[in-house]
Each structure stands twice: as C-alpha cells, then as structure tokens.
XYZ file of C-alpha atoms in Angstrom:
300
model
C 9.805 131.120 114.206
C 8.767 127.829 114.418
C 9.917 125.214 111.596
C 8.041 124.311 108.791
C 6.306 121.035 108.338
C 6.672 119.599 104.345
C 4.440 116.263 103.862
C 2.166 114.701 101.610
C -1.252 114.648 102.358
C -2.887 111.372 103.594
C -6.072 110.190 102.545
C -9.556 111.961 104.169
C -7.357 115.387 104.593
C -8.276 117.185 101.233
C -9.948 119.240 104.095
C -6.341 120.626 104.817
C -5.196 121.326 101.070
C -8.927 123.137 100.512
C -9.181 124.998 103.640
C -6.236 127.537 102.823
C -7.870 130.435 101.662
C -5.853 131.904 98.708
C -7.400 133.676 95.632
C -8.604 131.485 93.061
C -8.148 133.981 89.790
C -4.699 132.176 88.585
C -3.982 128.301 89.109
C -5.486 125.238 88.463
C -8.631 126.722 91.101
C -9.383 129.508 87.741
C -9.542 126.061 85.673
C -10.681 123.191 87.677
C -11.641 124.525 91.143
C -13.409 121.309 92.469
C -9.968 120.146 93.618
C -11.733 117.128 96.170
C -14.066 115.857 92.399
C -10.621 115.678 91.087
C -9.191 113.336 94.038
C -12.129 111.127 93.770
C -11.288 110.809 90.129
C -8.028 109.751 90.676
C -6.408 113.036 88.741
C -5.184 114.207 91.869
C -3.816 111.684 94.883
C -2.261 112.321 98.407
C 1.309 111.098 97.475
C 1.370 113.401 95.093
C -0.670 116.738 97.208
C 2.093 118.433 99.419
C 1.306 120.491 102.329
C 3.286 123.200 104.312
C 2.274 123.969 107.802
C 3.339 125.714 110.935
C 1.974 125.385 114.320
C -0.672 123.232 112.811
C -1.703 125.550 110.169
C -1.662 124.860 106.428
C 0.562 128.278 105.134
C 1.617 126.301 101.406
C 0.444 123.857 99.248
C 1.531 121.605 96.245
C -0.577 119.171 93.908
C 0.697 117.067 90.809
C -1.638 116.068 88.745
C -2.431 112.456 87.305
C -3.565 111.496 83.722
C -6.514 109.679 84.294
C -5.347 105.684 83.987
C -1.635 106.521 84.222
C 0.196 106.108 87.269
C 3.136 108.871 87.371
C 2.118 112.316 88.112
C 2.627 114.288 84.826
C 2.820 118.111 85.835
C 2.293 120.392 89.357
C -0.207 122.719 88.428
C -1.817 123.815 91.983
C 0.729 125.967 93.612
C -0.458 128.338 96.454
C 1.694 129.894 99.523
C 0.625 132.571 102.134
C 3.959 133.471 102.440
C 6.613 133.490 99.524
C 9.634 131.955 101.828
C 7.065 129.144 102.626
C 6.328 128.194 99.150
C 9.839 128.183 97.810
C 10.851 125.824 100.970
C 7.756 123.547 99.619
C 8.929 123.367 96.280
C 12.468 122.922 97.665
C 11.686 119.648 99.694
C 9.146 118.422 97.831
C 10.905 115.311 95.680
C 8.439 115.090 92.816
C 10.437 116.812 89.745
C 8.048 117.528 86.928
C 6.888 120.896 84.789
C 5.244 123.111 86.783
C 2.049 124.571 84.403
C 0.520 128.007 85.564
C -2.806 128.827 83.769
C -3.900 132.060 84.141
C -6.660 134.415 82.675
C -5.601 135.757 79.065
C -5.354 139.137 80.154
C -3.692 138.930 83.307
C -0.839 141.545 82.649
C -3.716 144.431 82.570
C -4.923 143.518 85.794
C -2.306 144.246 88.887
C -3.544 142.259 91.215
C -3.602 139.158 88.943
C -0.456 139.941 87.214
C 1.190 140.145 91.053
C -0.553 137.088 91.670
C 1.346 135.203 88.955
C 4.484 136.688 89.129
C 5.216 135.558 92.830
C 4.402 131.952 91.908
C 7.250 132.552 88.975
C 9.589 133.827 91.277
C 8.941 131.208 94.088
C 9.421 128.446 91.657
C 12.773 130.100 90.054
C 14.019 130.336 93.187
C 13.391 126.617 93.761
C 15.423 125.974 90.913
C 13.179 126.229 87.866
C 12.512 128.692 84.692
C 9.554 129.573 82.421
C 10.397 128.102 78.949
C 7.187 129.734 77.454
C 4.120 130.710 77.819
C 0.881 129.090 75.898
C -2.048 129.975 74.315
C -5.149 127.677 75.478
C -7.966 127.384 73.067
C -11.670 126.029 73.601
C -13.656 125.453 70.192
C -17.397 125.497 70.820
C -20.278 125.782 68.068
C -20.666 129.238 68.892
C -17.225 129.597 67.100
C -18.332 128.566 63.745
C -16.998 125.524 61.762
C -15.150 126.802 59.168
C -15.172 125.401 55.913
C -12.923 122.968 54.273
C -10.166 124.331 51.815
C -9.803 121.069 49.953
C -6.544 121.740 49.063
C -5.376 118.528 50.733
C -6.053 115.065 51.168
C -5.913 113.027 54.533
C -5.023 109.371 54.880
C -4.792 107.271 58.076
C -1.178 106.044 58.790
C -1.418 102.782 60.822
C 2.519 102.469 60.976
C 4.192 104.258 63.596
C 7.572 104.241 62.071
C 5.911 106.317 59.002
C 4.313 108.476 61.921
C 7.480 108.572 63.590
C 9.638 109.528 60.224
C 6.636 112.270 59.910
C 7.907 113.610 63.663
C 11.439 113.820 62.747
C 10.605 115.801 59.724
C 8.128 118.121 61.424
C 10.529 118.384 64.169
C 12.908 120.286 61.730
C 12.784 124.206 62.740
C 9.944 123.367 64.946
C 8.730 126.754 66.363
C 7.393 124.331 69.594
C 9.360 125.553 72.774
C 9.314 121.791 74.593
C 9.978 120.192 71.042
C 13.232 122.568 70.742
C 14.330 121.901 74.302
C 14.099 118.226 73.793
C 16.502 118.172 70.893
C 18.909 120.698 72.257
C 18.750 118.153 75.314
C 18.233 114.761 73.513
C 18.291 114.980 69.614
C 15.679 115.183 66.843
C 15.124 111.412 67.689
C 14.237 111.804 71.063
C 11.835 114.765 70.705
C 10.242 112.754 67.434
C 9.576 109.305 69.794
C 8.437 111.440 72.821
C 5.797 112.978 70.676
C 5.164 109.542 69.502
C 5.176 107.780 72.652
C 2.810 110.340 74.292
C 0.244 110.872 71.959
C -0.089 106.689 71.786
C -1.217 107.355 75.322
C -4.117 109.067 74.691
C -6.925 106.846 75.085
C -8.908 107.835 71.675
C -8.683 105.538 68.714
C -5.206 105.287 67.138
C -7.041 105.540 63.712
C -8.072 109.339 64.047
C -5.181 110.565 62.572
C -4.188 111.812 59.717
C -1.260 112.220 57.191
C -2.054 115.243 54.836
C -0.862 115.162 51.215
C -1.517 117.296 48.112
C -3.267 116.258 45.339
C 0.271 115.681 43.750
C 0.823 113.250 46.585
C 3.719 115.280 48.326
C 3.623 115.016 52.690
C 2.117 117.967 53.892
C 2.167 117.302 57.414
C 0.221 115.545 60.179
C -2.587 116.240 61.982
C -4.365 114.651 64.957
C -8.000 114.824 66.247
C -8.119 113.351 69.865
C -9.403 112.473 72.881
C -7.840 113.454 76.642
C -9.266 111.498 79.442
C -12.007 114.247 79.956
C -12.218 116.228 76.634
C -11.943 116.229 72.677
C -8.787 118.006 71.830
C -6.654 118.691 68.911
C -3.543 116.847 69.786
C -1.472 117.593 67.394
C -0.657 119.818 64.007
C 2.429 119.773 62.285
C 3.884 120.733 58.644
C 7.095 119.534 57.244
C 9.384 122.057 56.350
C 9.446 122.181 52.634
C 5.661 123.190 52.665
C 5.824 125.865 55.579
C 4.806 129.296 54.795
C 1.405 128.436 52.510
C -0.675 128.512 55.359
C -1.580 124.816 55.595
C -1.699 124.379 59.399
C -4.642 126.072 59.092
C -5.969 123.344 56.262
C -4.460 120.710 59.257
C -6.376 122.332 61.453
C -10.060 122.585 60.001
C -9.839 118.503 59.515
C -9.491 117.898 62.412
C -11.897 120.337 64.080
C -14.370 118.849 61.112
C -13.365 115.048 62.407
C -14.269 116.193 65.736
C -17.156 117.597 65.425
C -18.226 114.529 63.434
C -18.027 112.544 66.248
C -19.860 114.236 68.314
C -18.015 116.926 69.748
C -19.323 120.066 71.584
C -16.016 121.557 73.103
C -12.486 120.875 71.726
C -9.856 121.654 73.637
C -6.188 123.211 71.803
C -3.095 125.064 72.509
C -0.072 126.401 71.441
C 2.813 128.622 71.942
C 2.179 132.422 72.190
C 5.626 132.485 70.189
C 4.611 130.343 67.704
C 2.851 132.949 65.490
C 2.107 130.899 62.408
C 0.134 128.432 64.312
C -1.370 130.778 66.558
C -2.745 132.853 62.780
C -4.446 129.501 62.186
C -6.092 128.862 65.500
C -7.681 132.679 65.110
C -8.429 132.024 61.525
C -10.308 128.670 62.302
C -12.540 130.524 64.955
C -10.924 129.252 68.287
C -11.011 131.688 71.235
C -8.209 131.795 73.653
C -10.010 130.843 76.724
C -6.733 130.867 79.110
C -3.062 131.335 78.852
C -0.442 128.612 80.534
C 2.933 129.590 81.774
C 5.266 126.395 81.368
C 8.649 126.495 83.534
C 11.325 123.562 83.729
C-alpha cells in the first residue's frame, strides 16, 4: 500500500480539506459547515488544518480551531477519515496537542448510523492516545424560549477585583461537579483550576464589568455568575455557587440574571453548556427554558 502523506495545509488548498466527501451529521460540519467562511475569518488557518493523503488523494483530515484574536489553536474539532487506520495515523503525527471536542446531534445514540459515526471518531482518537472525560450538554436560548422571571431572592454586584473573583473560583471550585474543573485540580490544585477559569474568561472580549457576584439579602456570597460575549455570540460564561449554599436551587437564580442581562443588551441567541453529569446545573438550564440544541463529547 502506498505510504501515507501527513501535512498541513498551505494557503489556497481549503479545496483539498472540503473536497473529501464524508457525512456531515456529527462534527464541527453539523455546527459550522462553511469550513472556507471560517478560514477567511481567521478561526481556522493552514498550520493548524492537517491533511492525510495517498496517491494524491485526501483519505483524512484534521482542523484546530482559533479564537478569533488569539493566536494558539484552542481545540481540534473537525476530525474526518475514510478509513479508521488513516485517521488514527493523522492524529498520531499530527504535533498540535489540544482537546479534541466532538459535537454531535442530541439524540445520536437512537440513530445507528450517527451513533457509528461518532463512535469511530472516539475510538480513532483513543487509539491515538486520548480519552473522553465527558460529554456536554450545549444550550441555545432564543425568545421563543421564554424569559423567565426573576426570583429576587438575590442581589448582584459587580466585582472589579480579580483577586475577590479569583477567591470566588477557589471557593466554587470546592466539590465542583465540572469534569475539566476536577481534572485540573487532581492535575494542578484548586489554585490552578481557580486562575485558569480566571485567566480564560478575562479573554473574552465582552466588558469585564458584566459580571456578577450574587449575595442574599443578608449579604452572605452566593456565587458568581457571568453574562458574556464569545467572539461570534452572547453566551453565559459562567455559573457557579459556593458550597455552603448548594442544594437551594440558586444556579437557577444565577442563571435567570444573566439570561435577563443578556437579553438587555440586546441579545437574540445565547449560547450555554454544561456537563450531562452535572445534574443540578443541567435542572436549571431546563427550568430557565434553554433547549439542548447539541451535545459535545470532550476527550483529553
């Protein structure tokens, strides 16, 4: 058999990574299928699109893609093979290391084809070296949905000080139901999950002044919530209760402001997600009206 050629794309060849005819129900093509719009936005770039060919012919490829305005790819999420030995040898001598993120449709266990679909781009990728660590509820808030009411059981103050935010993130950290946050301080320590939650939410390019601390009317820290922006959609960031007050359903109280602060600005779609294990938060998300549009597979 001849050998397999692994190399990034240069630019002018998005023909190549387009023209291998795959189906498009799982992947970044269910999501975002206008992979070339993408390139010319800069959220996907040749260094970063990988091809696999033989005898000329594209048979696997590979894209990371870019944050809009950062300059590090932050996750592969376009991951397509004609053959399974192909795509594992991508993955294999590809030298970008980053999460791999699978979206697929919500049901996509009921549906053979689309379950097989999903499960050979798990196995190819575990047997390049990486495992799922969970798998993620994605949420898209629209009108339609209805905007809940307020509960008023809280009040929300902006925290300009990120060591307060940051002492909020060590807190909220503790028993965290969050699959990356619990991997992070198994790896690294409450610390280092707390300032990489920190660090990457300062990186969103919304105002630093959306968010919110959440107290009751007593005063006591109820948690933290955060209205955003992503480079191409308003999202809820962030949600997050300290321990002490877990179990009185105030995410979904966390929640509602910011959909509410959203909405106030102007918003039309918010974007949201969470872990299909974390059930509390995923109560809250039904509760406030927002329909899972897509699930994401996360492996490491």
């Amino acid at each position: 058999m001849t050998d397999l050629v692994v190399r990034p794309l240069v630019a002018g060849e998005e023909h190549l990574f387009t023209g291998l005819k795959v189906g498009h129900s799982v992947g970044s093509a269910l999501r975002r299928p206008d992979y070339e719009e993408m390139v010319r936005r800069g959220e996907y770039r040749p260094e970063w699109t990988w091809i696999a060919t033989r005898n000329g012919v594209v048979v696997a490829r590979a894209a990371w893609w870019v944050p809009i305005g950062e300059d590090q790819p932050r996750v592969l999420d376009w991951f397509d093979f004609v053959d399974f030995a192909d795509g594992v040898e991508l993955l294999e001598r590809v030298p970008t290391r980053t999460e791999f993120s699978l979206t697929t449709p919500p049901n996509w266990r009921d549906d053979a084809a689309v379950k097989r679909e999903v499960e050979t781009r798990i196995e190819a990728a575990e047997a390049a070296g990486m495992r799922v660590l969970v798998e993620r509820y994605r949420y898209t808030w629209t009108p339609e949905s209805g905007l809940r009411q307020k509960p008023d059981r809280l009040q929300f103050k902006a925290e300009p000080d990120d060591a307060k935010i940051l002492d909020v993130f060590r807190r909220v950290h503790q028993g965290s139901l969050d699959a990356h946050a619990r991997r992070t301080i198994a790896e690294h320590g409450l610390e280092a999950a707390a300032q990489e939650d920190l660090d990457l939410l300062c990186r969103l390019p919304s105002p630093r002044d959306w968010w919110r601390l959440a107290y009751t009317r007593e005063g006591h820290l109820v948690g933290l919530t955060i209205p955003a922006r992503n480079q191409t959609t308003p999202i809820v960031a962030y949600v997050g209760v300290v321990p002490e007050h877990r179990g009185r359903g105030y995410a979904y109280d966390l929640l509602v402001e910011a959909t509410h602060e959203l909405v106030g600005r102007g918003a039309e779609t918010i974007a949201a997600a969470t872990d299909v294990t974390n059930k509390p938060m995923a109560a809250a998300f039904a509760k406030a009206g927002y329909p899972v549009k897509y699930h994401r597979i996360d492996l490491v």
